[in-house]
mmCIF file of C-alpha atoms in Angstrom:
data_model
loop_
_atom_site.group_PDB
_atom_site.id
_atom_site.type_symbol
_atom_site.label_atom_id
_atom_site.label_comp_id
_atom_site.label_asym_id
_atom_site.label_seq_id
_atom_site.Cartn_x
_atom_site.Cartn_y
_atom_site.Cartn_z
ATOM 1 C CA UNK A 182 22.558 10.700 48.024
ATOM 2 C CA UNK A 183 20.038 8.135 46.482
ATOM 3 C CA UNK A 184 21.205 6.365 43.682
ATOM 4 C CA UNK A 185 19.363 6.241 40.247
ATOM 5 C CA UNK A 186 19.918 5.078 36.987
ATOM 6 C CA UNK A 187 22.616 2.948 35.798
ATOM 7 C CA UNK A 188 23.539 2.540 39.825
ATOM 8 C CA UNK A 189 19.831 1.738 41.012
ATOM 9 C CA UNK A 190 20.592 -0.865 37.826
ATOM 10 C CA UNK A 191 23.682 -2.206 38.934
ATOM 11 C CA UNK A 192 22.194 -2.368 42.451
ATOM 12 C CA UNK A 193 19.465 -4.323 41.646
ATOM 13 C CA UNK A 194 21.494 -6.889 39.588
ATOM 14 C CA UNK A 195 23.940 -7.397 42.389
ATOM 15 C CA UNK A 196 21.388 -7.927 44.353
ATOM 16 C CA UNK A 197 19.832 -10.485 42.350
ATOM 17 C CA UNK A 198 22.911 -12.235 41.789
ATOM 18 C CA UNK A 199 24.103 -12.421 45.661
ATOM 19 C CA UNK A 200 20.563 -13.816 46.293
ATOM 20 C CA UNK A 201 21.346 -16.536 43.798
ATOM 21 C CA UNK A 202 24.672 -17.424 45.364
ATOM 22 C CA UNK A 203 22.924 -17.623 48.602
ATOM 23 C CA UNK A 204 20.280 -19.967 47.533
ATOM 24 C CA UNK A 205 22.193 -22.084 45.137
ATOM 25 C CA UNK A 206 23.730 -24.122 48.361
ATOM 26 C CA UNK A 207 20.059 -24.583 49.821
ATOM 27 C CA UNK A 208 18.631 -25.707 46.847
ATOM 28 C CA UNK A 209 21.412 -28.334 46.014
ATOM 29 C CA UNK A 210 21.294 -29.766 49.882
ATOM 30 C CA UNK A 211 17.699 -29.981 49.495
ATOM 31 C CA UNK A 212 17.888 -31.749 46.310
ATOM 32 C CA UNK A 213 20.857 -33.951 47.923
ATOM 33 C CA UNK A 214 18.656 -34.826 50.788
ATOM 34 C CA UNK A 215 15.633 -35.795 48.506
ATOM 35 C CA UNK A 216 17.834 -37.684 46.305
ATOM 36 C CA UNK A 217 18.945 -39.826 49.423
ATOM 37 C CA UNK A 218 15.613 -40.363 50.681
ATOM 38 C CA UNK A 219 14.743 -41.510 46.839
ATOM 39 C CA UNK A 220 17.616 -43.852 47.046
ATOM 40 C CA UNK A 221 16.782 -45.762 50.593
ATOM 41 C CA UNK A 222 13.648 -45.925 49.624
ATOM 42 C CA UNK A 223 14.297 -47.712 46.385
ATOM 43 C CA UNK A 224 16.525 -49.962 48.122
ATOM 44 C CA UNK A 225 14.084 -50.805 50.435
ATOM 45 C CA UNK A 226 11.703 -51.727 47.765
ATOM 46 C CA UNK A 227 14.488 -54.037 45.980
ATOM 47 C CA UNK A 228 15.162 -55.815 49.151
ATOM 48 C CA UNK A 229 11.360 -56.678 49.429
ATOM 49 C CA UNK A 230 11.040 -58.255 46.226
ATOM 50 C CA UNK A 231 14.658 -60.065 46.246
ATOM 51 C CA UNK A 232 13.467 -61.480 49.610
ATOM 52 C CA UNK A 233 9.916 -61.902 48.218
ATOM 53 C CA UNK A 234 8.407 -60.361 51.764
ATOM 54 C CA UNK A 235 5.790 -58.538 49.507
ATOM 55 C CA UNK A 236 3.562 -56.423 51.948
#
């Protein structure tokens, strides 16, 4: 039996939804990862000019 209608509908928000959920995690250690990269980087850059070792 193929569903249609309000199930195909249902389906197809589930769907949408449980993709979500499964990306969510991704995205956030992504974002984490740049975040920390950001960070070290900017710390790097501090440490420079306190030390006044401009390149």
């Amino acid at each position: 039996m193929v569903p249609g209608g309000p199930e195909l509908l249902i389906l197809a928000f589930l769907g949408v939804f449980y993709l979500l959920m499964a990306l969510v995690p991704i995205i956030a250690l992504y974002l984490l990862y740049k975040i920390r990269k950001d960070t070290a980087s900017m710390a790097d850059s501090l440490e420079r000019i306190a030390t006044g070792n401009r390149p």
